[in-house]
Each structure stands twice: as structure tokens, then as C-alpha cells.
Coordinates of C-alpha atoms in Angstrom, one line a residue:
M1 CA 33.2 177.7 136.7
R2 CA 35.9 174.8 137.7
L3 CA 35.8 174.4 141.8
R4 CA 39.7 174.9 141.0
A5 CA 39.2 178.2 141.2
L6 CA 36.8 178.4 144.6
L7 CA 40.5 176.7 146.1
D8 CA 42.4 179.3 144.6
T9 CA 39.9 182.1 145.8
D10 CA 42.0 182.8 148.6
A11 CA 38.9 185.5 150.1
L12 CA 36.3 182.3 150.1
G13 CA 38.5 180.7 153.2
L14 CA 37.8 177.3 151.3
R15 CA 40.1 174.3 152.7
L16 CA 40.4 171.5 150.4
L17 CA 39.5 168.1 152.4
G18 CA 39.2 165.6 150.1
G19 CA 38.8 164.8 146.1
E20 CA 41.7 166.2 144.4
D21 CA 41.2 164.9 141.1
E22 CA 38.0 165.9 140.8
L23 CA 39.0 169.8 140.9
D24 CA 37.9 170.4 136.7
R25 CA 34.3 169.4 138.0
S26 CA 31.9 172.3 137.0
V27 CA 30.3 174.4 139.4
R28 CA 26.7 175.6 137.8
G29 CA 24.9 177.4 141.4
V30 CA 25.3 177.1 144.3
M31 CA 22.7 176.1 147.3
T32 CA 22.5 176.0 150.3
T33 CA 20.9 173.3 153.2
D34 CA 20.9 171.4 156.4
L35 CA 18.0 169.7 154.9
R36 CA 18.8 165.8 155.9
D37 CA 17.2 164.7 152.5
P38 CA 17.5 168.0 150.0
S39 CA 17.4 166.6 146.5
R40 CA 14.4 167.5 145.1
Y41 CA 15.6 171.6 145.3
L42 CA 18.9 169.9 143.3
S43 CA 19.2 169.7 139.7
G44 CA 23.0 169.0 139.3
G45 CA 26.6 170.7 139.3
E46 CA 25.5 172.7 142.6
L47 CA 28.5 173.8 145.0
V48 CA 26.2 172.8 148.4
L49 CA 27.0 174.2 151.4
T50 CA 26.2 172.8 154.8
G51 CA 26.4 174.0 158.4
L52 CA 25.9 170.5 159.6
A53 CA 22.9 170.7 161.6
W54 CA 21.1 167.9 159.8
R55 CA 23.7 165.4 161.1
R56 CA 22.4 163.9 164.5
D57 CA 25.5 160.9 164.9
A58 CA 28.6 159.9 162.1
A59 CA 25.5 157.4 160.8
D60 CA 24.5 160.5 159.1
S61 CA 26.9 160.8 156.9
E62 CA 27.1 158.3 154.1
P63 CA 23.5 158.4 153.4
F64 CA 24.1 162.2 153.2
V65 CA 26.3 162.3 150.3
R66 CA 25.2 159.3 149.1
L67 CA 22.1 161.8 147.9
L68 CA 23.8 164.9 146.9
V69 CA 25.8 161.8 144.8
Q70 CA 22.3 161.2 143.3
A71 CA 21.4 164.6 142.8
G72 CA 24.6 164.9 140.7
V73 CA 26.3 168.2 142.7
A74 CA 29.2 169.1 141.8
A75 CA 31.0 169.2 145.4
L76 CA 30.2 169.7 149.5
A77 CA 31.4 172.5 151.4
A78 CA 30.9 171.9 155.0
G79 CA 31.1 175.1 157.6
E80 CA 33.7 174.6 160.7
A81 CA 31.1 176.9 163.5
E82 CA 28.6 174.9 164.1
L83 CA 31.6 171.8 165.4
G84 CA 34.6 173.4 165.2
S85 CA 35.9 170.8 162.7
V86 CA 34.1 169.0 159.9
P87 CA 33.3 165.4 161.0
E88 CA 36.1 162.2 160.0
D89 CA 33.1 160.1 159.0
L90 CA 31.6 163.1 156.3
V91 CA 35.4 162.5 155.2
V92 CA 35.1 159.6 154.6
A93 CA 31.6 159.1 153.0
C94 CA 32.9 161.6 150.7
A95 CA 35.8 159.6 149.8
R96 CA 33.8 156.6 149.2
H97 CA 31.6 158.4 147.1
R98 CA 34.5 160.5 145.2
L99 CA 32.4 163.5 145.8
P100 CA 34.6 167.1 146.9
L101 CA 34.8 168.0 150.7
F102 CA 36.0 171.7 151.6
A103 CA 36.2 172.9 154.9
V104 CA 35.0 176.4 155.2
H105 CA 36.4 178.7 157.9
E106 CA 33.9 179.8 160.4
S107 CA 35.1 183.7 159.9
V108 CA 33.2 183.3 155.9
A109 CA 29.3 183.7 155.6
F110 CA 27.8 181.4 153.3
A111 CA 26.5 184.4 151.5
T112 CA 30.6 185.4 150.5
I113 CA 30.3 182.1 148.7
T114 CA 26.8 182.1 147.4
E115 CA 27.5 185.7 146.1
H116 CA 31.5 185.6 145.1
V117 CA 29.9 181.3 143.0
V118 CA 26.7 183.3 141.0
R119 CA 28.8 185.9 140.2
Q120 CA 31.6 184.1 138.6
V121 CA 29.2 181.4 137.0
S122 CA 26.7 184.4 135.1
G123 CA 30.2 186.6 134.0
E124 CA 30.9 182.9 132.6
R125 CA 27.9 182.5 130.4
A126 CA 27.6 186.4 129.6
G127 CA 31.5 186.1 128.3
D128 CA 33.0 187.0 125.3
L129 CA 30.8 183.7 122.5
A130 CA 32.6 185.0 119.9
A131 CA 36.1 183.9 121.3
V132 CA 33.8 180.8 122.3
V133 CA 33.0 180.3 119.0
D134 CA 36.3 181.2 117.4
R135 CA 37.7 177.8 119.5
H136 CA 35.2 175.8 118.0
R137 CA 36.1 176.8 114.3
R138 CA 39.9 176.9 115.2
M139 CA 39.3 172.9 116.4
M140 CA 36.8 171.6 113.8
T141 CA 38.7 173.3 110.7
S142 CA 42.0 172.2 111.8
G143 CA 41.8 168.7 110.4
P144 CA 40.3 165.1 111.2
A145 CA 42.9 165.4 114.2
G146 CA 40.8 168.8 115.8
G147 CA 38.2 165.5 116.8
G148 CA 35.0 166.4 114.7
P149 CA 31.6 167.4 116.0
D150 CA 32.4 165.3 119.9
V151 CA 34.2 168.3 121.1
V152 CA 32.3 171.4 119.7
L153 CA 29.5 169.3 121.9
D154 CA 32.2 169.1 125.0
L155 CA 33.0 172.5 124.5
L156 CA 29.3 173.5 124.5
G157 CA 29.6 171.3 128.5
S158 CA 32.4 173.2 129.6
D159 CA 31.6 176.6 128.2
L160 CA 28.2 177.1 128.8
D161 CA 26.9 174.1 130.6
L162 CA 24.9 173.0 127.8
R163 CA 23.9 169.5 126.9
A164 CA 23.6 169.2 123.3
W165 CA 23.7 166.1 120.8
V166 CA 24.1 165.7 116.5
L167 CA 21.2 163.5 115.5
S168 CA 20.5 162.6 111.7
P169 CA 17.1 163.3 110.0
T170 CA 16.3 159.6 111.2
G171 CA 17.4 160.5 114.6
R172 CA 20.1 158.4 114.7
P173 CA 22.9 160.0 117.5
V174 CA 25.8 160.7 115.2
A175 CA 28.0 162.8 117.5
G176 CA 27.3 163.5 121.8
P177 CA 29.4 164.7 125.0
K178 CA 31.4 162.7 127.0
D179 CA 30.8 162.2 130.0
A180 CA 27.9 164.3 130.4
G181 CA 25.4 161.8 132.2
P182 CA 22.9 159.1 130.7
A183 CA 22.7 159.5 126.7
L184 CA 19.6 159.8 124.8
G185 CA 17.4 157.1 124.0
T186 CA 16.4 155.5 121.0
E187 CA 12.7 156.5 121.1
V188 CA 13.7 160.3 122.6
C189 CA 15.9 160.5 119.4
A190 CA 13.3 159.5 116.8
K191 CA 10.5 161.9 119.1
L192 CA 12.9 164.9 118.6
A193 CA 13.6 164.2 114.7
A194 CA 9.9 163.8 114.2
E195 CA 9.5 167.2 115.1
H196 CA 11.9 168.4 113.6
L197 CA 11.4 167.3 110.3
A198 CA 7.7 168.3 111.3
A199 CA 8.8 172.0 112.1
T200 CA 11.1 172.2 109.0
R201 CA 8.6 171.3 106.8
A202 CA 6.1 173.3 108.3
G203 CA 8.1 176.1 108.1
R204 CA 8.1 177.5 111.4
R205 CA 10.6 179.8 112.3
A206 CA 14.2 177.0 114.6
P207 CA 15.1 177.0 116.8
H208 CA 12.0 174.1 117.8
R209 CA 11.3 174.3 120.9
V210 CA 9.9 170.2 122.3
T211 CA 8.9 169.4 125.9
L212 CA 8.8 165.4 126.6
G213 CA 8.4 164.9 129.4
A214 CA 9.8 166.9 132.3
T215 CA 12.6 168.1 129.9
T216 CA 12.7 170.9 127.1
Y217 CA 14.9 171.1 124.0
S218 CA 15.6 173.2 121.8
L219 CA 16.5 172.1 118.4
F220 CA 18.7 173.9 115.9
P221 CA 19.0 172.6 112.0
V222 CA 22.6 171.9 110.9
R223 CA 22.0 172.6 107.3
A224 CA 24.6 170.6 105.1
S225 CA 25.4 173.8 102.6
G226 CA 27.8 175.0 105.7
H227 CA 25.5 178.5 105.0
R228 CA 23.8 180.4 107.8
P229 CA 21.8 184.3 106.5
V230 CA 22.7 186.5 109.3
A231 CA 20.7 187.0 112.3
G232 CA 17.0 188.2 111.7
A233 CA 17.4 186.3 108.6
A234 CA 18.6 183.1 109.8
R235 CA 15.4 181.7 110.4
V236 CA 13.4 182.9 108.0
P237 CA 11.5 179.5 106.7
Q238 CA 13.2 178.6 102.9
P239 CA 11.1 177.4 100.5
A240 CA 9.0 174.9 99.9
R241 CA 11.3 173.8 97.0
D242 CA 15.0 173.9 99.4
V243 CA 13.2 171.8 102.4
R244 CA 12.2 169.4 100.1
E245 CA 15.7 168.8 98.9
T246 CA 17.4 168.8 102.3
V247 CA 14.9 168.8 105.1
L248 CA 15.1 164.3 104.5
S249 CA 19.2 164.6 105.5
D250 CA 20.2 167.7 107.0
W251 CA 21.4 166.8 111.1
L252 CA 20.2 168.7 114.1
L253 CA 21.7 170.3 117.3
V254 CA 19.5 169.2 119.8
V255 CA 20.9 171.1 123.2
E256 CA 19.0 170.8 126.5
A257 CA 18.0 174.0 127.5
D258 CA 14.6 176.0 126.3
A259 CA 15.9 178.8 124.3
G260 CA 12.9 180.4 124.3
D261 CA 14.2 183.5 125.9
W262 CA 17.6 183.7 125.1
A263 CA 19.1 186.7 123.6
E264 CA 20.1 187.0 121.0
E265 CA 23.4 187.2 120.9
R266 CA 23.2 183.1 122.5
L267 CA 21.2 182.1 120.0
D268 CA 24.0 183.5 117.1
L269 CA 26.7 181.6 119.1
L270 CA 24.2 178.8 118.6
Y271 CA 23.8 178.7 115.1
G272 CA 28.0 179.4 114.7
V273 CA 28.4 175.7 116.7
T274 CA 25.8 174.3 113.8
Q275 CA 27.6 176.2 111.0
L276 CA 31.2 173.9 112.3
I277 CA 29.0 170.8 112.8
A278 CA 27.8 171.2 109.1
V279 CA 32.0 171.2 108.1
E280 CA 32.1 167.8 109.5
R281 CA 28.8 167.1 107.8
D282 CA 30.3 168.5 104.7
R283 CA 33.8 166.5 105.5
R284 CA 31.6 162.9 105.5
D285 CA 29.5 163.9 102.3
A286 CA 33.4 164.0 100.6
A287 CA 34.4 160.9 102.1
R288 CA 31.3 159.0 100.4
T289 CA 32.8 159.9 96.9
V290 CA 34.6 157.1 95.6
R291 CA 31.9 155.3 97.7
R292 CA 29.2 156.6 95.3
R293 CA 31.1 156.4 91.8
L294 CA 31.9 152.9 93.2
A295 CA 27.6 152.3 93.1
Q296 CA 27.1 154.2 90.7
E297 CA 30.1 152.5 88.0
V298 CA 29.0 148.6 88.7
L299 CA 25.0 150.3 88.2
E300 CA 25.9 151.3 84.7
L301 CA 27.4 148.2 84.2
V302 CA 24.7 145.9 85.1
Q303 CA 21.9 148.1 83.7
T304 CA 24.1 148.0 80.3
G305 CA 24.3 144.9 80.6
A306 CA 28.1 144.9 80.7
A307 CA 29.5 141.0 80.7
P308 CA 29.9 139.2 84.7
A309 CA 33.5 139.3 84.4
E310 CA 33.6 142.9 83.6
I311 CA 31.2 143.6 86.6
A312 CA 33.3 140.9 88.7
A313 CA 36.7 143.0 88.2
R314 CA 34.2 146.3 90.1
L315 CA 33.5 144.6 92.7
R316 CA 36.9 143.1 93.4
V317 CA 37.6 147.2 93.2
A318 CA 34.8 148.0 95.7
A319 CA 35.1 145.3 98.1
P320 CA 38.6 146.4 99.8
V321 CA 36.3 150.0 99.9
L322 CA 33.4 149.0 101.6
L323 CA 34.8 146.5 103.3
P324 CA 38.6 146.4 104.4
G325 CA 39.8 143.9 105.9
L326 CA 37.6 140.8 104.9
G327 CA 39.7 138.0 103.4
A328 CA 37.2 136.6 101.4
A329 CA 34.5 137.9 98.9
P330 CA 31.5 139.0 100.3
H331 CA 27.9 138.5 98.9
W332 CA 25.8 141.3 97.9
Q333 CA 21.8 142.9 98.4
V334 CA 20.5 145.5 96.3
V335 CA 18.0 148.3 97.7
V336 CA 16.2 150.7 95.9
A337 CA 14.4 153.6 97.1
R338 CA 12.3 156.5 95.6
V339 CA 10.8 159.4 97.2
E340 CA 8.0 160.9 95.9
W341 CA 5.2 163.6 96.2
E342 CA 2.1 163.7 95.6
D343 CA 1.7 167.0 93.8
G344 CA 3.6 165.5 91.3
A345 CA 6.6 168.4 92.2
D346 CA 9.3 165.5 91.8
G347 CA 11.8 167.0 89.8
A348 CA 11.6 170.3 90.9
A349 CA 12.5 168.5 94.0
R350 CA 15.6 166.3 92.7
T351 CA 14.2 163.1 94.9
G352 CA 17.4 161.0 93.0
P353 CA 19.4 163.0 95.3
V354 CA 17.1 162.9 98.7
A355 CA 16.6 159.4 97.6
Q356 CA 20.6 158.6 97.8
S357 CA 20.8 160.8 100.8
L358 CA 17.9 159.6 102.7
L359 CA 18.9 155.8 101.8
E360 CA 22.6 155.8 103.0
E361 CA 20.9 157.1 106.2
I362 CA 18.5 154.0 106.6
L363 CA 20.8 151.6 106.0
V364 CA 23.3 152.9 108.9
D365 CA 22.3 150.7 112.1
P366 CA 20.3 152.5 113.8
L367 CA 22.2 151.6 117.3
A368 CA 25.6 152.6 115.8
T369 CA 26.8 155.8 116.8
G370 CA 29.1 158.5 114.7
P371 CA 29.7 158.9 110.9
E372 CA 31.7 156.0 109.9
H373 CA 29.5 153.0 110.4
S374 CA 28.0 154.5 107.0
D375 CA 31.1 153.6 105.4
R376 CA 30.2 150.5 104.3
I377 CA 27.3 151.6 102.5
A378 CA 27.8 152.6 98.5
V379 CA 24.4 154.2 96.8
A380 CA 23.9 155.3 93.4
H381 CA 20.8 157.4 92.0
A382 CA 19.6 157.1 88.5
G383 CA 16.6 158.9 87.9
D384 CA 14.4 160.1 90.5
E385 CA 15.5 156.7 92.0
A386 CA 18.3 155.1 94.6
V387 CA 20.2 152.3 94.8
A388 CA 22.3 150.9 97.4
L389 CA 24.8 148.0 96.6
V390 CA 25.6 146.6 100.3
P391 CA 28.3 143.8 101.0
L392 CA 27.5 141.6 103.4
P393 CA 30.5 139.4 104.9
A394 CA 30.6 135.4 102.8
V395 CA 27.8 133.3 104.2
S396 CA 30.1 130.2 105.6
S397 CA 29.6 126.2 104.6
E398 CA 28.7 125.9 108.3
H399 CA 25.7 127.8 107.7
D400 CA 22.5 125.7 106.5
G401 CA 21.2 128.0 103.5
S402 CA 19.5 130.6 105.9
E403 CA 20.6 133.8 104.9
T404 CA 21.5 136.8 107.1
G405 CA 21.8 140.9 105.3
I406 CA 18.8 143.6 105.2
L407 CA 15.5 142.1 105.8
A408 CA 12.6 144.8 104.4
D409 CA 10.5 144.2 107.8
A410 CA 13.1 145.7 109.8
L411 CA 14.8 148.3 107.1
L412 CA 12.4 150.8 108.5
E413 CA 11.1 150.1 112.2
S414 CA 13.1 152.5 113.5
V415 CA 12.8 155.3 111.5
R416 CA 8.7 155.5 110.2
E417 CA 8.1 157.9 112.7
P418 CA 10.7 160.5 112.2
L419 CA 10.2 160.0 108.4
S420 CA 6.8 160.4 108.2
A421 CA 6.5 163.5 110.2
G422 CA 9.4 164.7 107.1
L423 CA 7.3 163.2 105.0
D424 CA 4.2 166.0 106.6
G425 CA 1.3 164.5 104.5
D426 CA 2.2 164.9 100.8
G427 CA 5.5 162.6 100.4
R428 CA 6.4 158.8 100.3
V429 CA 9.8 156.9 101.3
T430 CA 9.2 153.2 99.0
L431 CA 12.0 150.9 99.5
G432 CA 12.5 147.3 97.5
V433 CA 15.2 144.9 99.0
S434 CA 16.8 142.1 96.9
A435 CA 18.1 138.2 98.0
A436 CA 22.0 137.6 98.7
V437 CA 23.5 136.9 95.4
H438 CA 27.2 135.7 95.4
S439 CA 28.8 136.5 92.1
A440 CA 28.4 139.5 89.6
E441 CA 26.1 137.1 87.5
G442 CA 23.3 137.6 90.1
L443 CA 23.8 141.3 90.1
R444 CA 21.1 141.8 87.1
G445 CA 18.1 139.4 88.9
A446 CA 19.2 141.6 92.8
L447 CA 18.5 144.5 90.8
E448 CA 15.5 144.1 89.3
E449 CA 13.8 142.2 92.1
A450 CA 14.5 144.7 94.4
R451 CA 12.8 147.4 91.7
H452 CA 9.9 144.8 91.7
A453 CA 9.8 144.6 96.0
R454 CA 9.4 148.4 95.5
R455 CA 6.7 148.8 93.3
V456 CA 4.7 146.1 95.8
A457 CA 5.8 148.3 98.7
A458 CA 4.7 151.6 97.1
A459 CA 0.9 149.9 96.2
R460 CA 0.6 149.3 100.5
P461 CA -0.8 152.4 102.0
G462 CA 0.9 154.2 104.0
R463 CA 3.9 157.2 104.0
V464 CA 6.7 154.9 104.6
C465 CA 7.1 151.4 102.9
A466 CA 8.9 148.8 102.1
A467 CA 9.2 145.0 101.0
G468 CA 11.3 141.8 100.7
H469 CA 12.4 139.2 98.0
Q470 CA 10.5 136.5 100.7
E471 CA 7.2 138.7 99.4
L472 CA 7.8 138.0 95.9
A473 CA 7.1 134.4 96.0
S474 CA 3.6 134.8 97.3
H475 CA 0.4 135.3 96.1
V476 CA 0.1 138.3 98.3
L477 CA 2.6 139.7 95.1
L478 CA -0.4 139.4 92.2
L479 CA -2.6 141.8 94.8
P480 CA -1.1 145.4 94.2
F481 CA -1.2 144.6 90.5
V482 CA -5.0 144.4 90.2
P483 CA -6.9 147.7 88.6
D484 CA -8.5 149.2 91.2
D485 CA -11.7 149.3 89.3
V486 CA -11.2 145.6 89.5
R487 CA -10.6 144.9 93.4
R488 CA -13.4 147.0 94.3
A489 CA -15.8 145.3 91.5
F490 CA -14.8 142.5 93.3
T491 CA -14.5 143.1 96.8
A492 CA -18.0 144.9 96.9
R493 CA -19.6 141.6 95.1
L494 CA -18.5 139.6 97.8
L495 CA -18.5 141.7 101.2
D496 CA -20.8 144.1 100.5
P497 CA -24.1 142.0 101.4
L498 CA -21.9 141.0 104.9
R499 CA -21.2 144.9 105.4
D500 CA -24.7 145.4 105.1
Y501 CA -25.8 142.6 107.1
D502 CA -23.3 143.3 110.3
R503 CA -24.6 146.9 110.4
R504 CA -27.6 146.3 110.0
H505 CA -27.8 143.3 112.7
R506 CA -24.0 143.3 114.8
A507 CA -24.1 139.6 113.8
E508 CA -20.0 140.3 112.9
L509 CA -20.0 138.1 110.2
I510 CA -16.9 139.7 108.3
P511 CA -14.7 139.4 111.5
T512 CA -16.1 135.4 111.7
L513 CA -15.0 134.8 107.7
E514 CA -11.8 135.9 108.5
A515 CA -10.9 134.1 111.4
F516 CA -12.7 130.7 109.5
L517 CA -9.8 131.5 106.4
D518 CA -6.7 131.5 109.0
S519 CA -8.2 128.6 110.9
D520 CA -7.9 127.2 107.7
G521 CA -11.8 126.1 107.7
S522 CA -11.6 124.1 110.8
W523 CA -14.8 124.5 112.5
T524 CA -13.2 123.6 116.1
R525 CA -10.0 125.8 116.3
C526 CA -12.2 128.8 114.5
A527 CA -15.1 128.5 117.7
T528 CA -12.7 128.0 119.9
R529 CA -11.0 131.4 118.8
L530 CA -14.1 133.2 118.5
H531 CA -15.2 132.1 121.9
L532 CA -18.6 130.6 120.2
H533 CA -19.9 127.7 120.6
V534 CA -19.5 125.7 117.0
N535 CA -23.6 125.3 116.6
T536 CA -23.1 129.1 116.6
L537 CA -20.3 129.7 114.6
R538 CA -22.3 126.7 112.0
Y539 CA -24.9 129.3 111.7
R540 CA -23.3 132.6 111.1
V541 CA -20.7 130.7 108.4
G542 CA -24.2 129.7 107.0
R543 CA -25.9 133.0 106.9
I544 CA -22.6 134.1 105.4
E545 CA -23.5 131.2 102.2
Q546 CA -26.5 132.2 101.9
L547 CA -26.2 136.1 101.7
T548 CA -22.8 135.7 98.8
G549 CA -23.8 132.3 97.3
R550 CA -21.3 130.7 97.6
D551 CA -19.8 127.8 99.8
L552 CA -17.3 128.1 102.2
S553 CA -16.4 123.9 101.6
R554 CA -15.5 124.8 97.9
L555 CA -11.6 125.4 97.5
E556 CA -12.6 128.4 94.9
D557 CA -14.7 130.2 96.7
K558 CA -12.5 130.2 99.7
L559 CA -9.3 131.7 97.8
D560 CA -12.2 134.4 96.8
F561 CA -13.1 135.4 99.9
F562 CA -9.4 135.4 101.2
L563 CA -8.6 137.7 97.9
A564 CA -11.6 139.9 98.6
L565 CA -10.1 140.2 102.0
R566 CA -7.2 141.0 101.6
M567 CA -7.6 143.6 98.5
S568 CA -10.2 145.3 100.5

């Protein structure tokens, strides 16, 4: 209920002393206190009733009001029975902190106000939920001017006192309520997305409840199809095939509440809200159609060896769509992604479209909010891989040649945790990133470079891996393509004698070898790094050479040891 409704109820005998501009605040509960510091018993949104027994002199009002404001209370109501009137110092303190202040006539019992507030708040929460959903539906379906999911979340807050957010599968905030306290942190978003994806892959019944610190969240899937089965069937786990097609692309609704004991009617309301949010998701996908088509056309031209002039013409069409208002022709980067399942069900899971949706999400700045930030990404899919054409502003002549744009190392930093949970031990996501190219002639090479980098990433351990063009100029590029049996034989011949010796004597020959090579064979630097005397280091290196028959003063033997350590 609103504060204004309290003031309009004559039977409560309330008189407004300050805060007229704040009367649209919501009241979530009521508390009576005469403690000097009642903050430990407040959760926010309360109407606080006090008889002023805590006040000994005028200096007590300021700290008391400050504590209430920090606790997020809706308003303060002070009784006049104790002092005959509300002290001016309390009025001033409330005005300073913009806390609405009411005077309670001495003839009105606090119990009367408490009973009224509890009855009204409970009645509103248990009111006509269908009407609330209908309000949301009208606002969502009235067109883009309706406000999108942010409006729905604001109404959840005002009508049901629920703080809620919409997150992408990687934990990026898509929408959130306005003026509803602190936003969800990046780390919290990532953990919530990871929990949701893991629960979905495991087929657990939604809503998924997650407790982080002292806060419990309930997670509701937002199905891109907009379909929600009827109550009872709504939360039946979907077949594995369906989950694989959607788990890495569906949004989720996060509600700051424990839905474990909610009535079926309230759960149905929240599932109805997810259906409305899915309308916005469908709109976003529809808006991407043009960008996807442009990317598909460019990709087909590049792969079929079309003339650079023809590709350049398509790029001139794409540039205004992807970078509206950009004066100079952009540079371009190519990113290739692939999703694979270990049981070989790639065709059944339609991994091309899955990789396409996922790549569109990954390439959005994780600190950006709202779906509009993906408007500058064009992603096509060919077979089981997705290919992104990412425009970059042209590098000015003032630059020293250093490149800007997407870096493979940073690409997955904020999404690795949730994606690993969504892959659930039987899937992999691998990406490759090309260097920036400045013309249509360079796109074919950029595509091959990105595909090659993705193969390098695929040779690495881990569920989510990326590699960039910088790595293609390194000797490390050769290692992933060495056959496994050759790897094992080579590393065993060089390193197994050292491992056996370390196991028997705890001699740490392997760490000594690594440090020696990292120190470029410098005895002094290596001894300092290992906190050893140089003579001790010389003894260990001599033991390594004796056990392996190699000479660490020779470049060839140093290189063999280096490669063996990398391949192991």
C-alpha cells in the first residue's frame, strides 16, 4: 500500500508533518519501537511507529532518523501522547533525510494503525493476481512504447513488493527495476546464471532457489518460444534434446524471494510474467534478423571466393546498419564459435543455431545492460559453427599501430563460470578470434585465421576455451596438432625418469627444470627464484642431465625439455 492511502484514512488520525513529495512510497509492513537503534529489526519498507521514549534531548533525533533511513523504512509515525506534540528537532531531522513524518493523535492506539496496515498489505498481496498479469500483458503487448521488461519488473515491485531482474544465460543484466536499491553485482549475476544453467541441465524443477550470503533468490526460466504449459505441467523437466537447444540462450527471471512456500496462484503469476518477458525476447530476435542476414550474405561471398569488390559492396550496406552514424569505414574482426557435445549428438542438438545465439550473447559487453547493446553484432551460422562479423571503428592515424577490438583472453572472462555450468560436463564451447582487417580483401584470411585459432582452442583442456590470432605466430601453435601417441611417447621419454626420481626422493627436479628454462638458463636468477644456493641448483641440474642423458647447456636439449613440459 502507499503512504498516501494511510493519510487518506481518517480513522487512523494521522497528520503529515513532512515529506509530502514522498507519499507514493510503498509500505511493506509496520513496526512499533522505542529503541534508540531499531535497525537490526528492520528489513526495509516499514512504517515505524514510536512513542518517543528513546528521545532524551534534541540531539537524539538526528541519529535515530539516520538509522531509519539507512534501514530503508518507508516513513516514521510519532505519537503525541508522551510529549503532547512531535518535537521540532525530529521534524527537522526527518526533513533533512527526506523521511516522511506523521503525527499520531493521542486518541489513536498504535495497535489500530498496525492492524490496518497489516490487513491492507496482506489483502493487496493476496488480491486479484490475474488483474496484475493483465496489466503487465497490456503494457508489454502495446508495442515498443510499452517499456519492455523494465516496466514489468517495476510493476512486480509496486504491486507485489518483489525485486526482480532479467539476466541473460551468461549473467548479463538485461532488465531491472528502477529505484529498487542496489543492483545485482557482476559476481552475483554470474553465480545465479551458473546455478540456473546447472539446474536446467540437471532437469530440476523450477523455480530454482539459490542462497547467496543472507539473500535467497528464486530463478524462473524465460522460454524464448513464449510457451508455458499449464500449472502442474509448467515445471516438468524438458527432454535433453530441447534443453540442449535452448539452455545456452534462454533468459532467466531472478526474484529476490524464496518461492519455496508460495501458493500455486503466485507461482502462476510469475510464470505468466516470464511469458510476457519472452515477448521482448522474441522482439529482440526479430530485430536481429537483418543483421544475421547481412552476416550470412557476407559469409557466403567470402567462402565462395567472390571478388573483393562484391564483398566490399555488401560491407558498405552492413556498416550503416551495424554502426549507425559512423563516418569512417570500420575495420572488421571475425569470431568463430562451435558448441560440441561429447556423445556425438551434434546434429540432434542443432549446434549451429545454438552457437549463433550464444556468440551473439558472448560478444555483448558484459558491463552493458539491455538488449540494444547487441545491435552492432552480426552472426551467421554455417553447419555446426557460428561466424560473427564484428565492426570496429577505424583506427586513426594517431595510433601507433597497436590494435583495439576483441581479445580472446578477455572474451570469456566474465562468462566462463555460467557457461561451464550450462555445459554440465558433457559439452564444450570453443572460440577463435581473428586480427582486425581493414578491407574486403582481408576477410577471407580473417575467417581462416579465426577458424584456425578455434582449432587451437579446441586442443586445450577445459569446457570453455578461446584462442586469438596472436597465438598463431607462436611455437605453441604447433603443439595442439601433434598426435596424442607422439605426445605421450615424447614426454614420457624425457620427463618420466624425473617424475619417478621426484616421487622416490622428493627432489623437485621437475619444478627445478621449469624454473631453469623460465630463467633462460641463468644460474643466478633461477637460484634466486627457487631460494636455493647456486651449488644446490647445479647439483639438481646435473641430476636431471644424468637421468635423461641430455645436456641443458645445448639449445636443442633445452627446446626438447620446453616442448615436453608444454605438451604434458
